[in-house]
PDB file of C-alpha atoms in Angstrom:
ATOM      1  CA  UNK A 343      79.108 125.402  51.264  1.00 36.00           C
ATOM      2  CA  UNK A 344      77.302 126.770  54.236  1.00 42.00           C
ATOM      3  CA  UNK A 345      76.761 124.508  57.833  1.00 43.00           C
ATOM      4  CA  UNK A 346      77.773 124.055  61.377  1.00 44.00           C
ATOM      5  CA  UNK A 347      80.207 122.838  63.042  1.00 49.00           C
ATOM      6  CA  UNK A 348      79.663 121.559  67.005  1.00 65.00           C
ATOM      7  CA  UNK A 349      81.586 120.268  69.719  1.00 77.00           C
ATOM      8  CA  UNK A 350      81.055 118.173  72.953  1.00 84.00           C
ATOM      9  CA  UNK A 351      83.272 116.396  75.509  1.00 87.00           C
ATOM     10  CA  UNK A 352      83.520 112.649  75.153  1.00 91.00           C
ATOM     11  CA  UNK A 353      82.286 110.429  77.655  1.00 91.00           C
ATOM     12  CA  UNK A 354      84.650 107.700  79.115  1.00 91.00           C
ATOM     13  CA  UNK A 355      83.072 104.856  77.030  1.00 93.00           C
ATOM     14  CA  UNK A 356      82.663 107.610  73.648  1.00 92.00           C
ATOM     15  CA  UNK A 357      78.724 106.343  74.099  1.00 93.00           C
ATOM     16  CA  UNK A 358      77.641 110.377  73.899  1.00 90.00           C
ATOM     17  CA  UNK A 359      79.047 110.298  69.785  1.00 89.00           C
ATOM     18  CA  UNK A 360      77.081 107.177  69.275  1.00 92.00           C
ATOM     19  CA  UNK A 361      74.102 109.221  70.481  1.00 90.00           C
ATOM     20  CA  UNK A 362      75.125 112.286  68.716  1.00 88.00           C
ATOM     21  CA  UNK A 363      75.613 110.235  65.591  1.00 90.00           C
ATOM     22  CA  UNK A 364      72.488 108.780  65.800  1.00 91.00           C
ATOM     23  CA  UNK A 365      70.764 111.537  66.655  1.00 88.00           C
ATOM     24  CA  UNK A 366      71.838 113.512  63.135  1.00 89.00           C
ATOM     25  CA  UNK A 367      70.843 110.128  61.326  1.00 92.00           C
ATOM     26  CA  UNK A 368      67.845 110.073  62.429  1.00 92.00           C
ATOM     27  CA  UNK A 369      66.672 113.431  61.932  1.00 89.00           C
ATOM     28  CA  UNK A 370      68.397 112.896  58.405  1.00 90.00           C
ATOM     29  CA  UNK A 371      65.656 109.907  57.881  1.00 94.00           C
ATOM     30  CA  UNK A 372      62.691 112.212  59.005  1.00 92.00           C
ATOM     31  CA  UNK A 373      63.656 114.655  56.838  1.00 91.00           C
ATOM     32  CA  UNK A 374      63.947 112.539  53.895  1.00 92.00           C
ATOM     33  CA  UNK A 375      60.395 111.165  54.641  1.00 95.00           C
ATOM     34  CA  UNK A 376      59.404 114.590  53.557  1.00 93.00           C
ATOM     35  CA  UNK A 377      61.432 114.719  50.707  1.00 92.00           C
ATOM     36  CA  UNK A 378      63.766 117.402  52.556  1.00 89.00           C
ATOM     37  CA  UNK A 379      67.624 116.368  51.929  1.00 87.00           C
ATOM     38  CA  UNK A 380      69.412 119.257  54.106  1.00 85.00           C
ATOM     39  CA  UNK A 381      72.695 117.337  54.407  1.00 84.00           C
ATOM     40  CA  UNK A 382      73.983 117.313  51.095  1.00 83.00           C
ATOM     41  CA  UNK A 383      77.668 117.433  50.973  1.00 83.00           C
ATOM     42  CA  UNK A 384      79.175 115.478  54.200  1.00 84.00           C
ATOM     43  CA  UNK A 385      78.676 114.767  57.496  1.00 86.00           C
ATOM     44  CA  UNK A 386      82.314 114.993  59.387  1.00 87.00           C
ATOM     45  CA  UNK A 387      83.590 114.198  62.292  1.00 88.00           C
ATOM     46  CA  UNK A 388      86.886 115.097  64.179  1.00 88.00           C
ATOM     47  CA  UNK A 389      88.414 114.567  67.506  1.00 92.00           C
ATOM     48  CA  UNK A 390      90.650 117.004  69.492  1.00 89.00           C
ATOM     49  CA  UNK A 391      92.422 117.032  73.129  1.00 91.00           C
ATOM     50  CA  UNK A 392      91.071 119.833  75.166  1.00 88.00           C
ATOM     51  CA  UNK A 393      92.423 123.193  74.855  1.00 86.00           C
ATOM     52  CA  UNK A 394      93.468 125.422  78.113  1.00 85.00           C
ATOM     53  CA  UNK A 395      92.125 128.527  75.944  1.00 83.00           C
ATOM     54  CA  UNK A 396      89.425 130.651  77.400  1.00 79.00           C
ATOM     55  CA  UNK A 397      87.329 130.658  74.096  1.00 79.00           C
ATOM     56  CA  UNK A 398      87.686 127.784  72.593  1.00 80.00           C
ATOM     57  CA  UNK A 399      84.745 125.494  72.119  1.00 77.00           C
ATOM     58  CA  UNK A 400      86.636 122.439  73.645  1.00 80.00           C
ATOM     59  CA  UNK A 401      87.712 124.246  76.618  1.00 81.00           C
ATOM     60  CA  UNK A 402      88.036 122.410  80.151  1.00 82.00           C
ATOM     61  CA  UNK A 403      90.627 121.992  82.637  1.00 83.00           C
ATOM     62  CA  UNK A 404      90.963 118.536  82.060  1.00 88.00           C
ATOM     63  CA  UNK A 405      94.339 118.747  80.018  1.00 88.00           C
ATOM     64  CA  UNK A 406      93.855 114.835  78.962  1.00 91.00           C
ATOM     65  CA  UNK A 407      90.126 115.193  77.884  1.00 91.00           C
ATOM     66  CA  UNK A 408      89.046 114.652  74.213  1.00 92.00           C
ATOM     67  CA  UNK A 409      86.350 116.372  72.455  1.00 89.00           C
ATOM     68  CA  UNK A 410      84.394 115.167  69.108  1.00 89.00           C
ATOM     69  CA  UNK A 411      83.792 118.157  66.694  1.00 86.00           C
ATOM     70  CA  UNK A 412      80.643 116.908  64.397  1.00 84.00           C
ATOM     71  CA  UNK A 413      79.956 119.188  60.887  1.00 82.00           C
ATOM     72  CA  UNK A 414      76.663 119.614  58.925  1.00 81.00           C
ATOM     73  CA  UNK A 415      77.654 120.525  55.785  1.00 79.00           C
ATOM     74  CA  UNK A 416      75.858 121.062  52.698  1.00 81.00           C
ATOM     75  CA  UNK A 417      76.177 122.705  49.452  1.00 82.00           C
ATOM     76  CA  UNK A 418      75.376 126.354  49.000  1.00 77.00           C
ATOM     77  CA  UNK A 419      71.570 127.408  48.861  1.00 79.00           C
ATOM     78  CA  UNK A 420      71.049 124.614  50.420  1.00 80.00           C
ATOM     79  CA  UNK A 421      67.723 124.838  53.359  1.00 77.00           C
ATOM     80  CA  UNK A 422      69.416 123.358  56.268  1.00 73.00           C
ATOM     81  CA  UNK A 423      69.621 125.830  58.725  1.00 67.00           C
ATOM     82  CA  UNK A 424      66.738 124.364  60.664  1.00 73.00           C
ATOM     83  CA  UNK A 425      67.935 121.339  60.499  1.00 77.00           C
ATOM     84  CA  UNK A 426      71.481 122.124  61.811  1.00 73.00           C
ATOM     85  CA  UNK A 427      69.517 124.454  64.399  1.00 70.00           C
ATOM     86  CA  UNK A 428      68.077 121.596  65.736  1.00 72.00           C
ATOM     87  CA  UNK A 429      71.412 119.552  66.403  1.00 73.00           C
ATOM     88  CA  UNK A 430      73.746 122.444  67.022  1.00 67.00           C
ATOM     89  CA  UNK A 431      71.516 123.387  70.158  1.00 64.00           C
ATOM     90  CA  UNK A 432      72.983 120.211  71.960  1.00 65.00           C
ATOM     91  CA  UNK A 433      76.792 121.410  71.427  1.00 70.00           C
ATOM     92  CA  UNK A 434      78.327 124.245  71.627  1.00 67.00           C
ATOM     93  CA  UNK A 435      79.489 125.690  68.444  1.00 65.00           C
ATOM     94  CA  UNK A 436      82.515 126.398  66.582  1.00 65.00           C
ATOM     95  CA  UNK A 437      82.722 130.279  66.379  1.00 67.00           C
ATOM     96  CA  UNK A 438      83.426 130.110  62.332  1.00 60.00           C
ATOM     97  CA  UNK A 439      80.417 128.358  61.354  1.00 66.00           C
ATOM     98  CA  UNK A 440      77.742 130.574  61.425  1.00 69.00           C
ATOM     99  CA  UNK A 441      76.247 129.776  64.702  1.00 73.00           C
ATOM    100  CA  UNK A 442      74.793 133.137  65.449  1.00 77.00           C
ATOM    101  CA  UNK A 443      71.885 132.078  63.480  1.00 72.00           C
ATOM    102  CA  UNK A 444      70.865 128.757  65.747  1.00 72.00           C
ATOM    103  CA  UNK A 445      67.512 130.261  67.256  1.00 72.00           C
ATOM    104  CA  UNK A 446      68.060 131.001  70.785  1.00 76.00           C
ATOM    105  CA  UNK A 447      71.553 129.957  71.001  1.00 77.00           C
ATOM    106  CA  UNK A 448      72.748 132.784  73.142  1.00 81.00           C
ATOM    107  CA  UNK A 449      71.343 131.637  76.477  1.00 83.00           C
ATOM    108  CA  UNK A 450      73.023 128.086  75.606  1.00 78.00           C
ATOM    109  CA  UNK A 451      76.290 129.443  75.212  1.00 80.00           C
ATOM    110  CA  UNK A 452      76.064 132.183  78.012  1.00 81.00           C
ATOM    111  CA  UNK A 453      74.617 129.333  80.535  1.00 80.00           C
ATOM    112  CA  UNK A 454      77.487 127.043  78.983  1.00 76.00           C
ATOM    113  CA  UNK A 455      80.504 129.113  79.271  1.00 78.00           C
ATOM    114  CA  UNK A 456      79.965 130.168  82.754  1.00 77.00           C
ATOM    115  CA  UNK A 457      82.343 132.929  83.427  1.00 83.00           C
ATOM    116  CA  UNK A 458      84.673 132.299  80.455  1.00 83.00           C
ATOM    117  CA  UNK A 459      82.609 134.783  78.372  1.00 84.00           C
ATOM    118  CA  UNK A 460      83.146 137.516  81.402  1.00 84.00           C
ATOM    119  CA  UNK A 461      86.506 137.024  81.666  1.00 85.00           C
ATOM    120  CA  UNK A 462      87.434 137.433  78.420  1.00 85.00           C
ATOM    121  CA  UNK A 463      86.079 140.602  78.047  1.00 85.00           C
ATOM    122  CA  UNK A 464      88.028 141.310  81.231  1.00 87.00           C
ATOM    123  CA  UNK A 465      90.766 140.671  79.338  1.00 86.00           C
ATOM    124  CA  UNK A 466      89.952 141.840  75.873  1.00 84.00           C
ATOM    125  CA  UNK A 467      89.178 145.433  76.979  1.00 84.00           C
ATOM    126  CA  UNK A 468      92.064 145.423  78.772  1.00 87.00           C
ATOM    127  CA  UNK A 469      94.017 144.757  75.586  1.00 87.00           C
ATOM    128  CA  UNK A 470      91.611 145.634  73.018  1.00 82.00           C
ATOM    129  CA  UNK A 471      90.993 149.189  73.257  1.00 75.00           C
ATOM    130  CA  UNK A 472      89.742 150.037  69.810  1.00 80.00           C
ATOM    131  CA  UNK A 473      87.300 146.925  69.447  1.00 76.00           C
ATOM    132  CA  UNK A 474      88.943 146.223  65.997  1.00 76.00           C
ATOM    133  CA  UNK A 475      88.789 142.350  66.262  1.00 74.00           C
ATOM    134  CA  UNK A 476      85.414 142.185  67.747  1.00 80.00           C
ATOM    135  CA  UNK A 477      82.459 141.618  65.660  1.00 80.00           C
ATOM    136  CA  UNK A 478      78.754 141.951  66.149  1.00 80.00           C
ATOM    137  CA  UNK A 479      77.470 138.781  66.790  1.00 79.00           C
ATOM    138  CA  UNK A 480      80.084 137.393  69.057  1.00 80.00           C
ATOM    139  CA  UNK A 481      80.195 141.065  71.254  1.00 80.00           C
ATOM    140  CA  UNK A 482      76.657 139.972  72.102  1.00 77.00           C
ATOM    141  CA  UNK A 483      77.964 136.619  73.724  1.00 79.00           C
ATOM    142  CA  UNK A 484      80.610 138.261  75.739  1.00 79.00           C
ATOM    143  CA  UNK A 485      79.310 141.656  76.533  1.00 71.00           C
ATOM    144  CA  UNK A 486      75.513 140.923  76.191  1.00 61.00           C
ATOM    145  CA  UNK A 487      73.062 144.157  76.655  1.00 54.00           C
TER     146      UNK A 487
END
């Protein structure tokens, strides 16, 4: 099973899902035009209150604010990465799912973080020493070269 995994803060009236919905759905419909199916398994979606923790993808001060966490997923070997490219640019991912390989995500995440990435590291290397539980892809969002 291989696909990603996004999350967004909901708007008052929850209109932003209906867009978000729609906005999977229709590229879905495009993509079938071509006779391209890249969602193949399920199409999932999940709400959760906001956390108060640095690096989590539904992180805001707003202790009462809910976030909607939509999945891509389809089955292994699958060609859907361009497709879930396309929609995970518009949330910000959830750090298990393979988001290191959205083109140009980086600059999203960096620009959406704001000083949450910095911070950690504050923290981390403070902590950390040995780098043990830091991997490659996500060093580059919070210590970027």
């Amino acid at each position: 099973m291989s696909g990603h995994g996004d999350g967004f803060q909901v708007d008052d009236n929850f209109g932003n899902i209906v867009l978000a919905w729609n906005y999977v759905i229709d590229r879905l419909y495009e993509y079938a035009k071509r006779t391209e199916f890249p969602l193949n398994l399920t199409l999932e979606m999940q709400f959760v209150k906001s956390s108060s923790q640095m690096m989590s993808n539904a992180f805001v001060t707003d202790p009462d604010a809910i976030y909607c966490m939509i999945e891509i997923l389809s089955i292994k070997g699958t060609k859907s990465y361009e497709f879930s490219a396309k929609a995970a640019q518009y949330w910000i991912p959830y750090w298990a799912k393979m988001w290191e390989h959205i083109p140009d995500i980086r600059p999203y995440l960096i620009k959406q973080a704001d000083d949450r990435f910095s911070s950690f590291e504050v923290v981390r290397r403070k902590y950390e020493l040995a780098g043990m539980f830091m991997n490659k892809s996500f060093a580059g969002l919070v210590s970027p070269k």
